[in-house]
CSV table of C-alpha atoms in Angstrom, one decimal:
chain,number,residue,atom,x,y,z
A,1,MET,CA,11.4,5.5,26.3
A,2,GLY,CA,13.7,8.2,26.3
A,3,GLY,CA,15.5,9.9,23.6
A,4,SER,CA,18.4,7.1,23.1
A,5,TYR,CA,17.9,4.2,20.9
A,6,LYS,CA,16.9,1.1,23.0
A,7,GLY,CA,17.5,-1.8,20.7
A,8,ASN,CA,20.2,-4.4,20.8
A,9,THR,CA,23.7,-3.0,20.7
A,10,PHE,CA,25.5,-6.0,18.9
A,11,LEU,CA,25.8,-4.8,15.9
A,12,GLU,CA,27.1,-1.3,16.8
A,13,GLY,CA,30.6,-1.7,15.7
A,14,ILE,CA,29.1,-2.0,12.0
A,15,SER,CA,27.1,1.4,12.4
A,16,VAL,CA,30.6,3.1,14.0
A,17,SER,CA,32.7,1.9,11.0
A,18,THR,CA,29.9,2.8,8.4
A,19,GLY,CA,28.7,5.7,9.9
A,20,ILE,CA,25.0,4.1,9.5
A,21,PRO,CA,22.7,4.9,12.3
A,22,LEU,CA,22.4,1.7,14.5
A,23,ASP,CA,18.9,1.7,14.5
A,24,HIS,CA,18.6,1.3,10.6
A,25,ILE,CA,21.3,-1.5,10.5
A,26,ASN,CA,19.1,-3.1,13.1
A,27,PHE,CA,16.0,-2.9,10.9
A,28,VAL,CA,17.9,-4.6,7.8
A,29,ALA,CA,19.1,-7.2,10.1
A,30,SER,CA,15.7,-7.7,11.4
A,31,GLN,CA,14.3,-8.1,8.0
A,32,VAL,CA,17.3,-10.0,6.6
A,33,ILE,CA,16.5,-12.3,9.5
A,34,SER,CA,12.8,-12.5,8.3
A,35,LEU,CA,13.9,-13.1,5.1
A,36,ALA,CA,16.0,-16.4,5.8
A,37,LEU,CA,13.4,-17.9,8.0
A,38,ALA,CA,10.4,-17.2,5.5
A,39,PRO,CA,11.0,-20.4,3.5
A,40,LEU,CA,10.6,-22.4,6.5
A,41,MET,CA,6.8,-21.9,6.7
A,42,GLN,CA,6.6,-23.8,3.1
A,43,SER,CA,9.1,-26.3,3.8
A,44,VAL,CA,9.7,-27.9,7.4
A,45,LEU,CA,6.8,-26.0,8.7
A,46,HIS,CA,4.3,-26.6,5.7
A,47,PRO,CA,0.9,-27.5,7.0
A,48,SER,CA,0.8,-30.7,5.5
A,49,ILE,CA,3.8,-32.0,8.0
A,50,THR,CA,3.5,-29.4,10.8
A,51,LYS,CA,0.5,-28.6,13.5
A,52,LEU,CA,-1.2,-25.4,13.4
A,53,ALA,CA,-0.4,-25.0,17.1
A,54,ALA,CA,3.8,-25.0,16.0
A,55,ARG,CA,3.2,-22.8,13.2
A,56,GLN,CA,1.7,-20.5,15.5
A,57,THR,CA,4.3,-20.6,18.0
A,58,PHE,CA,6.9,-20.3,15.6
A,59,VAL,CA,6.1,-17.2,14.1
A,60,LEU,CA,5.0,-15.7,17.5
A,61,ILE,CA,8.3,-16.5,18.9
A,62,VAL,CA,10.4,-15.1,16.2
A,63,GLY,CA,8.0,-12.0,16.3
A,64,ILE,CA,8.8,-11.6,19.8
A,65,PHE,CA,12.9,-12.4,19.2
A,66,LEU,CA,12.9,-9.6,16.1
A,67,GLY,CA,10.8,-7.2,18.6
A,68,TYR,CA,13.5,-7.5,21.7
A,69,PHE,CA,16.2,-7.4,19.0
A,70,ALA,CA,14.8,-3.6,17.4
A,71,PHE,CA,13.7,-2.4,20.4
A,72,GLY,CA,14.7,-3.5,23.8
A,73,ILE,CA,12.7,-2.6,26.8
A,74,GLN,CA,10.1,-0.8,24.3
A,75,ILE,CA,8.7,-4.4,23.6
A,76,ILE,CA,6.7,-4.2,26.8
A,77,HIS,CA,4.4,-1.8,24.7
A,78,LEU,CA,4.3,-4.3,22.0
A,79,VAL,CA,2.9,-6.7,24.4
A,80,GLY,CA,1.0,-4.8,26.8
A,81,LEU,CA,-1.4,-3.2,24.1
A,82,PRO,CA,-2.2,-6.5,22.8
A,83,LEU,CA,-3.0,-8.0,26.0
A,84,ILE,CA,-5.3,-5.3,26.9
A,85,CYS,CA,-7.1,-5.3,24.0
A,86,TYR,CA,-7.7,-9.0,24.3
A,87,LEU,CA,-9.1,-8.6,27.7
A,88,LEU,CA,-11.4,-6.2,26.2
A,89,LEU,CA,-12.4,-8.8,23.5
A,90,ARG,CA,-13.0,-11.4,26.0
A,91,ILE,CA,-15.3,-9.1,29.0
A,92,LEU,CA,-17.0,-6.6,26.5
A,93,ASN,CA,-20.5,-7.4,24.7
A,94,PRO,CA,-19.6,-7.6,21.0
A,95,LYS,CA,-22.1,-5.1,20.1
A,96,ILE,CA,-19.9,-2.3,21.7
A,97,VAL,CA,-16.3,-4.1,21.7
A,98,GLN,CA,-15.5,-2.5,18.5
A,99,ARG,CA,-16.0,1.0,20.2
A,100,TRP,CA,-13.6,0.7,23.2
A,101,THR,CA,-11.1,-1.5,21.6
A,102,MET,CA,-10.8,1.7,19.1
A,103,VAL,CA,-10.9,4.2,22.2
A,104,VAL,CA,-8.0,2.0,23.9
A,105,ALA,CA,-5.9,1.1,21.2
A,106,ILE,CA,-6.0,4.6,19.6
A,107,GLY,CA,-5.1,6.4,22.9
A,108,TYR,CA,-2.4,4.0,24.0
A,109,LEU,CA,-0.8,4.7,20.8
A,110,SER,CA,-1.6,8.4,21.0
A,111,CYS,CA,0.2,8.5,24.2
A,112,ILE,CA,3.4,6.8,22.8
A,113,HIS,CA,3.3,9.1,19.7
A,114,LEU,CA,3.4,11.9,22.2
A,115,HIS,CA,6.1,10.5,24.4
A,116,ARG,CA,8.1,10.3,20.9
A,117,LEU,CA,7.2,14.1,19.7
A,118,PHE,CA,8.5,15.2,23.4
A,119,TYR,CA,12.1,13.4,23.0
A,120,SER,CA,12.5,13.3,19.6
A,121,GLY,CA,10.8,16.4,18.2
A,122,ALA,CA,10.7,16.1,14.3
A,123,ALA,CA,13.5,13.6,14.2
A,124,TYR,CA,12.4,10.1,12.4
A,125,ALA,CA,14.5,7.0,13.7
A,126,LEU,CA,13.3,3.5,14.1
A,127,ASP,CA,11.3,3.0,17.4
A,128,VAL,CA,8.5,1.2,18.6
A,129,THR,CA,5.9,3.5,17.1
A,130,GLY,CA,6.2,1.5,13.7
A,131,PRO,CA,5.1,-1.9,14.9
A,132,LEU,CA,2.6,-0.6,17.3
A,133,MET,CA,0.8,1.2,14.7
A,134,VAL,CA,0.7,-1.9,12.4
A,135,MET,CA,-0.6,-3.6,15.6
A,136,THR,CA,-3.3,-1.2,16.8
A,137,GLN,CA,-5.0,-1.7,13.0
A,138,LYS,CA,-4.9,-5.3,13.8
A,139,ILE,CA,-6.3,-5.0,17.0
A,140,THR,CA,-8.8,-2.7,15.8
A,141,SER,CA,-9.6,-4.5,12.8
A,142,LEU,CA,-10.2,-7.5,14.4
A,143,ALA,CA,-12.5,-5.9,17.1
A,144,PHE,CA,-14.8,-5.1,14.4
A,145,ASN,CA,-14.6,-8.3,12.6
A,146,ILE,CA,-15.9,-9.8,15.6
A,147,HIS,CA,-18.7,-7.3,15.8
A,148,ASP,CA,-19.6,-7.9,12.4
A,149,GLY,CA,-19.4,-11.7,13.2
A,150,PHE,CA,-22.0,-11.4,16.0
A,151,SER,CA,-24.3,-8.6,14.4
A,152,LYS,CA,-27.7,-8.6,13.0
A,153,ASP,CA,-27.4,-6.0,11.1
A,154,ASP,CA,-27.1,-5.7,7.2
A,155,LEU,CA,-23.3,-5.8,6.3
A,156,THR,CA,-21.4,-5.1,3.3
A,157,PRO,CA,-19.8,-7.5,1.2
A,158,ASN,CA,-16.8,-6.8,2.6
A,159,GLN,CA,-17.7,-6.7,6.1
A,160,LYS,CA,-19.5,-10.3,5.5
A,161,TYR,CA,-16.1,-11.9,4.0
A,162,TYR,CA,-14.1,-10.7,7.1
A,163,ALA,CA,-16.6,-11.4,9.8
A,164,ILE,CA,-15.4,-13.6,12.8
A,165,LYS,CA,-17.9,-15.6,14.8
A,166,ASN,CA,-15.6,-17.0,17.7
A,167,ILE,CA,-13.2,-15.1,19.5
A,168,PRO,CA,-9.2,-16.4,19.1
A,169,THR,CA,-7.6,-18.4,21.4
A,170,VAL,CA,-5.1,-16.4,23.1
A,171,LEU,CA,-2.2,-18.6,21.0
A,172,ASP,CA,-3.8,-17.4,17.7
A,173,TYR,CA,-4.4,-13.9,18.8
A,174,MET,CA,-0.9,-13.3,20.1
A,175,SER,CA,0.7,-15.0,16.8
A,176,TYR,CA,-1.6,-13.1,14.5
A,177,ILE,CA,-0.5,-9.9,16.1
A,178,PHE,CA,3.2,-10.8,16.5
A,179,HIS,CA,3.8,-12.9,13.3
A,180,PHE,CA,7.5,-11.9,12.2
A,181,GLN,CA,6.7,-11.4,8.3
A,182,THR,CA,4.9,-8.1,9.1
A,183,LEU,CA,5.9,-7.0,12.3
A,184,MET,CA,8.7,-4.4,11.6
A,185,ALA,CA,7.4,-2.5,8.3
A,186,GLY,CA,3.8,-4.0,8.1
A,187,PRO,CA,1.3,-4.3,6.4
A,188,VAL,CA,-1.7,-5.0,8.2
A,189,VAL,CA,-3.0,-8.4,7.5
A,190,PHE,CA,-6.8,-8.9,8.5
A,191,TYR,CA,-7.4,-11.8,10.6
A,192,ARG,CA,-9.2,-13.7,8.2
A,193,ASP,CA,-6.4,-13.5,5.6
A,194,TYR,CA,-3.7,-14.4,8.5
A,195,ARG,CA,-5.9,-17.5,9.3
A,196,ASP,CA,-6.1,-18.7,5.9
A,197,PHE,CA,-2.3,-18.6,5.8
A,198,ILE,CA,-1.5,-20.3,9.3
A,199,THR,CA,-3.9,-23.0,8.9
A,200,GLY,CA,-2.9,-23.3,5.1
A,201,ALA,CA,-6.4,-22.7,3.6
A,202,ASN,CA,-5.0,-20.5,1.0
A,203,PHE,CA,-3.2,-23.3,-0.4
A,204,LEU,CA,-5.9,-25.7,-0.7
A,205,LYS,CA,-7.5,-27.0,-4.0
A,206,PRO,CA,-10.2,-25.1,-5.4
A,207,GLY,CA,-13.6,-26.7,-3.8
A,208,THR,CA,-11.7,-28.3,-0.7
A,209,THR,CA,-12.1,-27.0,2.6
A,210,LEU,CA,-10.1,-27.6,6.1
A,211,ALA,CA,-13.1,-29.7,6.8
A,212,ASP,CA,-12.9,-32.3,4.0
A,213,ALA,CA,-8.9,-32.1,3.3
A,214,ASP,CA,-6.4,-34.7,4.2
A,215,LEU,CA,-3.9,-32.1,5.7
A,216,SER,CA,-1.4,-34.7,6.1
A,217,GLN,CA,-1.0,-35.2,2.3
A,218,ARG,CA,0.4,-32.4,0.3
A,219,ASP,CA,-1.8,-33.6,-2.6
A,220,SER,CA,-4.6,-31.8,-1.0
A,221,TYR,CA,-2.6,-28.4,-1.6
A,222,ILE,CA,-1.6,-26.1,-4.7
A,223,LYS,CA,2.0,-25.7,-5.3
A,224,PRO,CA,2.5,-22.2,-6.4
A,225,ASP,CA,5.9,-20.8,-6.6
A,226,PRO,CA,6.6,-17.5,-4.7
A,227,PHE,CA,10.6,-17.3,-5.9
A,228,TYR,CA,10.2,-15.2,-8.9
A,229,PRO,CA,7.8,-12.5,-7.5
A,230,ALA,CA,9.4,-12.5,-4.4
A,231,LEU,CA,12.8,-12.0,-6.2
A,232,LYS,CA,11.5,-9.5,-8.2
A,233,LYS,CA,10.1,-7.2,-5.3
A,234,ILE,CA,13.1,-7.6,-3.5
A,235,ALA,CA,15.4,-6.2,-6.8
A,236,ILE,CA,13.1,-3.4,-6.6
A,237,SER,CA,13.5,-2.9,-3.0
A,238,VAL,CA,17.4,-3.0,-3.0
A,239,THR,CA,17.4,-0.6,-6.0
A,240,PHE,CA,14.9,2.2,-4.1
A,241,GLY,CA,17.3,1.7,-1.3
A,242,VAL,CA,20.3,2.5,-3.2
A,243,ILE,CA,18.7,5.6,-5.0
A,244,PHE,CA,17.3,6.8,-1.5
A,245,SER,CA,20.9,6.6,0.1
A,246,VAL,CA,23.1,8.1,-2.9
A,247,LEU,CA,20.2,10.9,-3.8
A,248,LYS,CA,20.7,13.8,-1.4
A,249,PHE,CA,17.7,16.2,-1.5
A,250,PRO,CA,16.8,17.1,2.2
A,251,ILE,CA,13.4,18.6,2.9
A,252,GLU,CA,15.5,20.8,5.6
A,253,HIS,CA,16.7,22.8,2.6
A,254,ALA,CA,13.0,24.1,2.1
A,255,LYS,CA,13.5,26.0,5.7
A,256,ASP,CA,16.6,28.2,4.3
A,257,GLU,CA,16.7,31.5,3.2
A,258,GLU,CA,18.3,30.6,0.0
A,259,PHE,CA,15.1,28.7,-0.8
A,260,PHE,CA,12.8,31.3,0.0
A,261,ARG,CA,14.6,33.8,-2.5
A,262,SER,CA,13.9,31.8,-5.4
A,263,GLY,CA,10.8,31.4,-7.6
A,264,ILE,CA,7.7,29.4,-6.9
A,265,ILE,CA,8.9,27.1,-10.1
A,266,TYR,CA,12.3,26.4,-8.4
A,267,GLN,CA,10.6,25.5,-5.1
A,268,MET,CA,8.1,23.4,-6.5
A,269,ALA,CA,10.7,21.5,-8.5
A,270,TYR,CA,12.6,21.1,-5.6
A,271,LEU,CA,9.9,20.1,-3.1
A,272,TYR,CA,8.6,17.5,-6.1
A,273,VAL,CA,12.5,16.1,-6.1
A,274,ALA,CA,12.8,16.1,-2.2
A,275,THR,CA,9.1,14.4,-1.4
A,276,THR,CA,9.8,11.9,-4.5
A,277,THR,CA,13.0,10.3,-3.4
A,278,ALA,CA,11.7,10.8,0.3
A,279,ARG,CA,9.1,8.5,-0.8
A,280,TYR,CA,11.7,5.5,-2.0
A,281,LYS,CA,12.5,4.7,1.4
A,282,TYR,CA,9.2,3.6,2.0
A,283,TYR,CA,8.9,1.7,-1.6
A,284,HIS,CA,12.3,0.1,0.0
A,285,ALA,CA,10.7,-1.0,3.1
A,286,TRP,CA,7.2,-2.2,2.2
A,287,LEU,CA,8.4,-4.2,-1.3
A,288,LEU,CA,10.9,-6.0,0.9
A,289,ALA,CA,8.3,-6.9,3.7
A,290,ASP,CA,5.8,-8.0,0.3
A,291,ALA,CA,8.9,-10.2,-0.6
A,292,ILE,CA,9.2,-11.6,3.2
A,293,ASN,CA,5.4,-12.4,3.4
A,294,ASN,CA,5.5,-14.2,-0.2
A,295,ILE,CA,8.5,-16.0,0.4
A,296,SER,CA,6.4,-17.7,3.1
A,297,GLY,CA,3.3,-18.1,1.6
A,298,LEU,CA,1.3,-15.2,3.2
A,299,GLY,CA,-0.1,-12.9,-0.1
A,300,PHE,CA,-0.8,-15.7,-2.4
A,301,ASN,CA,-4.3,-14.5,-4.0
A,302,GLY,CA,-5.4,-17.1,-6.6
A,303,PHE,CA,-4.6,-17.2,-10.2
A,304,THR,CA,-5.1,-14.7,-13.0
A,305,SER,CA,-7.5,-16.0,-15.6
A,306,ASP,CA,-4.9,-17.1,-18.1
A,307,GLY,CA,-3.5,-19.4,-14.9
A,308,LYS,CA,-0.8,-16.9,-13.9
A,309,GLN,CA,0.0,-17.0,-9.9
A,310,LYS,CA,-0.8,-13.6,-8.1
A,311,TRP,CA,0.8,-12.4,-4.9
A,312,ASP,CA,-0.7,-9.0,-4.4
A,313,LEU,CA,-3.1,-10.1,-1.5
A,314,ILE,CA,-1.2,-7.7,0.9
A,315,SER,CA,0.7,-5.5,-1.6
A,316,ASN,CA,1.1,-2.1,0.1
A,317,VAL,CA,1.9,-0.1,-2.8
A,318,ASP,CA,1.2,0.2,-6.6
A,319,ILE,CA,4.3,2.5,-7.5
A,320,LEU,CA,3.5,3.1,-11.1
A,321,GLY,CA,-0.3,3.8,-9.7
A,322,PHE,CA,1.1,6.6,-7.3
A,323,GLU,CA,3.8,8.2,-9.5
A,324,PHE,CA,1.9,8.4,-12.2
A,325,GLY,CA,-1.8,8.5,-11.1
A,326,SER,CA,-4.4,10.8,-13.0
A,327,SER,CA,-6.1,12.2,-9.7
A,328,LEU,CA,-5.6,12.4,-6.0
A,329,ARG,CA,-8.1,9.6,-5.6
A,330,ASP,CA,-6.0,7.2,-7.7
A,331,CYS,CA,-2.8,8.3,-5.6
A,332,ILE,CA,-4.4,7.8,-2.3
A,333,GLN,CA,-5.9,4.1,-3.5
A,334,SER,CA,-2.1,3.4,-4.7
A,335,TRP,CA,-0.2,4.5,-1.5
A,336,ASN,CA,-0.5,2.4,1.8
A,337,ILE,CA,-3.1,0.3,0.4
A,338,LEU,CA,-3.5,-1.7,3.2
A,339,THR,CA,-3.9,1.1,5.5
A,340,ASN,CA,-6.5,2.6,3.3
A,341,SER,CA,-8.4,-0.9,3.5
A,342,TRP,CA,-8.3,-0.9,7.5
A,343,LEU,CA,-9.7,2.9,7.2
A,344,ARG,CA,-12.4,1.9,4.9
A,345,MET,CA,-12.8,-1.0,7.4
A,346,VAL,CA,-13.1,0.8,10.3
A,347,VAL,CA,-14.5,4.2,9.9
A,348,TYR,CA,-15.4,5.0,6.0
A,349,GLU,CA,-18.2,2.0,5.5
A,350,ARG,CA,-19.7,2.8,8.8
A,351,VAL,CA,-20.5,6.4,8.9
A,352,SER,CA,-22.7,8.8,7.0
A,353,LYS,CA,-21.2,10.2,3.4
A,354,GLU,CA,-21.3,13.4,4.5
A,355,ASN,CA,-19.1,12.7,7.6
A,356,GLY,CA,-16.9,9.9,5.8
A,357,VAL,CA,-14.4,11.8,4.6
A,358,PHE,CA,-13.7,14.2,7.6
A,359,LEU,CA,-13.7,11.5,10.0
A,360,THR,CA,-11.4,9.2,8.0
A,361,PHE,CA,-8.9,11.8,7.4
A,362,THR,CA,-9.1,12.7,11.5
A,363,LEU,CA,-8.5,8.7,12.2
A,364,SER,CA,-5.4,8.7,9.8
A,365,ALA,CA,-4.3,11.6,11.4
A,366,LEU,CA,-4.2,10.2,14.9
A,367,TRP,CA,-3.0,7.1,14.1
A,368,HIS,CA,0.0,8.8,12.0
A,369,GLY,CA,0.8,10.6,15.5
A,370,PHE,CA,0.9,14.1,16.0
A,371,HIS,CA,3.9,16.0,14.5
A,372,PRO,CA,1.8,19.3,12.9
A,373,GLY,CA,3.0,18.5,9.2
A,374,TYR,CA,0.7,15.4,9.2
A,375,TYR,CA,-2.2,17.2,10.2
A,376,LEU,CA,-1.3,20.3,7.5
A,377,THR,CA,-1.4,17.3,5.0
A,378,PHE,CA,-4.3,15.3,5.9
A,379,ALA,CA,-6.6,18.8,6.3
A,380,THR,CA,-5.4,19.8,3.2
A,381,GLY,CA,-5.8,16.4,1.7
A,382,ALA,CA,-9.6,17.0,2.8
A,383,LEU,CA,-9.8,20.2,1.2
A,384,PHE,CA,-8.5,18.8,-2.2
A,385,THR,CA,-10.3,15.5,-1.9
A,386,VAL,CA,-13.5,17.7,-2.1
A,387,ALA,CA,-12.3,19.9,-4.9
A,388,SER,CA,-11.1,17.0,-6.8
A,389,ARG,CA,-14.7,15.4,-6.7
A,390,MET,CA,-16.0,19.0,-8.1
A,391,VAL,CA,-13.5,18.8,-11.1
A,392,ARG,CA,-15.2,15.1,-11.6
A,393,LYS,CA,-18.4,16.3,-11.3
A,394,TYR,CA,-18.2,19.4,-13.4
A,395,VAL,CA,-15.1,19.7,-15.5
A,396,ARG,CA,-14.4,16.1,-16.7
A,397,PRO,CA,-17.9,15.8,-18.7
A,398,HIS,CA,-16.6,18.5,-21.0
A,399,PHE,CA,-13.9,16.6,-21.9
A,400,GLN,CA,-15.5,13.2,-22.8
A,401,THR,CA,-16.7,14.5,-26.4
A,402,SER,CA,-14.4,12.7,-28.1
A,403,SER,CA,-11.3,10.2,-27.5
A,404,ASN,CA,-8.7,12.7,-28.2
A,405,MET,CA,-10.7,14.9,-25.6
A,406,ARG,CA,-10.6,12.2,-23.2
A,407,LYS,CA,-6.5,11.4,-23.7
A,408,PHE,CA,-5.9,15.3,-23.4
A,409,TYR,CA,-7.7,15.2,-20.1
A,410,ASP,CA,-6.2,12.2,-18.8
A,411,VAL,CA,-2.8,13.8,-19.7
A,412,LEU,CA,-3.5,17.1,-18.3
A,413,THR,CA,-5.0,15.7,-14.9
A,414,CYS,CA,-1.8,13.5,-14.7
A,415,LEU,CA,0.5,16.5,-14.7
A,416,PHE,CA,-1.5,18.6,-12.4
A,417,THR,CA,-1.7,15.6,-9.9
A,418,ARG,CA,2.2,15.6,-9.7
A,419,ILE,CA,1.7,19.2,-8.7
A,420,LEU,CA,-1.0,18.6,-6.6
A,421,MET,CA,1.0,15.6,-4.5
A,422,THR,CA,3.9,17.8,-4.2
A,423,TYR,CA,2.1,20.8,-2.6
A,424,LEU,CA,0.1,18.3,-0.5
A,425,THR,CA,2.9,16.2,1.0
A,426,PHE,CA,5.7,18.2,1.4
A,427,SER,CA,4.6,19.0,5.2
A,428,PHE,CA,4.0,15.5,5.9
A,429,VAL,CA,7.8,14.8,5.1
A,430,LEU,CA,8.8,18.0,6.6
A,431,LEU,CA,6.6,17.8,9.8
A,432,GLU,CA,7.1,21.3,10.9
A,433,PHE,CA,4.4,23.5,11.5
A,434,TRP,CA,5.7,26.8,11.3
A,435,ALA,CA,8.2,25.9,8.3
A,436,SER,CA,5.3,24.2,6.3
A,437,ILE,CA,3.1,27.5,6.8
A,438,ARG,CA,5.9,29.9,5.8
A,439,ILE,CA,6.1,27.7,2.4
A,440,PHE,CA,2.6,27.8,1.8
A,441,TRP,CA,2.4,31.7,2.6
A,442,ASN,CA,5.7,32.3,0.2
A,443,MET,CA,3.4,30.1,-2.8
A,444,TYR,CA,0.7,32.6,-2.2
A,445,CYS,CA,-1.1,29.4,-0.8
A,446,TRP,CA,-2.1,29.2,-4.6
A,447,LEU,CA,-3.3,25.5,-4.9
A,448,HIS,CA,-5.5,26.2,-1.5
A,449,ILE,CA,-7.2,29.2,-3.2
A,450,LEU,CA,-7.5,27.2,-6.6
A,451,ALA,CA,-9.4,24.2,-4.7
A,452,LEU,CA,-11.7,26.7,-2.7
A,453,PHE,CA,-12.4,28.6,-5.9
A,454,THR,CA,-13.3,24.8,-7.4
A,455,ILE,CA,-15.4,24.3,-4.6
A,456,PHE,CA,-17.4,27.5,-4.3
A,457,VAL,CA,-17.0,29.2,-7.6
A,458,LEU,CA,-16.9,27.0,-10.3
A,459,PRO,CA,-20.1,25.2,-10.2
A,460,ARG,CA,-21.5,28.4,-10.7
A,461,PHE,CA,-20.0,28.5,-14.0
A,462,LEU,CA,-20.2,24.9,-15.2
A,463,GLY,CA,-23.3,23.9,-13.4
A,464,GLN,CA,-23.7,20.7,-15.6
A,465,SER,CA,-23.3,17.3,-14.1
A,466,GLU,CA,-21.7,14.4,-16.1
A,467,ALA,CA,-25.3,12.6,-16.5
A,468,GLN,CA,-26.8,15.7,-17.9
A,469,LEU,CA,-24.0,16.3,-20.3
A,470,ARG,CA,-24.3,12.5,-21.5
A,471,ASN,CA,-28.0,13.3,-21.8
A,472,ARG,CA,-27.5,16.3,-24.1
A,473,LEU,CA,-24.4,14.8,-26.0
A,474,SER,CA,-26.9,11.9,-26.9
A,475,LYS,CA,-29.4,14.4,-28.2
A,476,GLN,CA,-26.6,16.1,-30.2
A,477,GLY,CA,-25.5,13.1,-31.8
A,478,ARG,CA,-22.5,13.5,-33.8
A,479,PHE,CA,-22.9,17.2,-34.1
A,480,GLY,CA,-21.9,17.2,-30.2
A,481,TYR,CA,-19.0,20.1,-31.1
A,482,LYS,CA,-21.9,22.5,-30.9
A,483,LEU,CA,-22.3,21.9,-27.3
A,484,ASN,CA,-18.7,22.6,-26.7
A,485,LEU,CA,-19.3,26.0,-28.2
A,486,GLN,CA,-22.4,26.6,-26.4
A,487,ILE,CA,-20.7,26.1,-22.9
A,488,ILE,CA,-18.0,28.2,-23.8
A,489,TYR,CA,-20.9,31.0,-24.8
A,490,SER,CA,-22.5,30.5,-21.6
A,491,MET,CA,-19.6,30.8,-19.5
A,492,TYR,CA,-18.5,34.1,-21.4
A,493,LYS,CA,-22.0,35.4,-20.8
A,494,THR,CA,-21.8,34.1,-17.1
A,495,PHE,CA,-18.7,35.9,-16.5
A,496,GLN,CA,-19.5,39.2,-18.0
A,497,ILE,CA,-22.8,38.9,-15.9
A,498,LYS,CA,-20.6,38.8,-13.0
A,499,LEU,CA,-18.5,41.6,-13.9
A,500,GLU,CA,-21.3,43.8,-14.5
């Protein structure tokens, strides 16, 4: 792989004249090509006039072309890993195929991550690891779907929906892995959703199946229009791309001595701005990818109760949900949504509740790579997840006594979550271990300490769960305010006993 960029140099002149790195220009060019070709899937390549194999071949060829254009010889990894794992799908027993596929896929991806870390250090540039990460999600989710399709165990509704009873053909499999709409920026599309798109099943009229539809007639299909949803996403994507290019709040400033001589308030404020603007490049890439998918017909999710189209099946981010979420859980669920769905599908739903959080964060960290900042973020995130559950269990009930108290609690948690996400994610952006540790130490690890206090000490002061408090409130009736006085008094007495 080496340290230099391996992609096509056709646009190098633009890079030299503008000063924009060539890999960034090639990324944008690849997405523009995808955007231009996407409408063909709903016009000349519509399932009513084009055979399935032709649609599959088209998305596969375009995907391979873009992969070679953007990554050059590194495309060997994008071809090699899927073929190795397809061989596993063919030869292994469905009862164990998901385990070995996970080991091989994550192992292969980890080798590429380590190679990148060795040559690139903390620098973040476009290389083959991005699409390889999405391919790993597709490959492993498909293996688990096949396992579920042949399993006799009790399955969750989600597992039943995505279960696959037939191993895909080579063309079906490779077109799924390489389809151009998600190659460059994702997100992961699960096999059933892709299959519904490529066969045209997602556009069949309600009550019609592929078996009984006349696929040669467009009357068999509904005709949703993705133009305005896609245009809106493109506009927002371009806006975030421009803002990210104009605003300069480099996270590297957090390593300067000037930063450490400033107070904690300034440090948190700067980290908040730096991490917020860093997210804009993800908003730009994900929304543009979402628009490309929608224009091709991928992402249609039916209609709302009032008849409006929904194009959110594979949307990867809820910007308002993340930026104004009132809890860590809300923010996590709004960020990289399809990756969260993947983690839930292959880990969280399949292990014990006691190990669910730890194993999910572990796989997420391995999938992201080996930059130390990732592991600091995920380790801290696991700690904060447990702490936030304790807050919800022991603190939240005391703010449910009236509508005003509930609103106050929501505003308070929303503001505190902004602080929490800043503290949690700066190491993810900075990537470096000792630089991140120094920042934590300079701020006295105050949120780590608060989280530990919440987990181990808070329950001793507020030992009532929400169910217990609701029961007491129902008994108190409209005089529930007395309960708050009792709680405050009991906290005072407990604290007094601790001091003595």
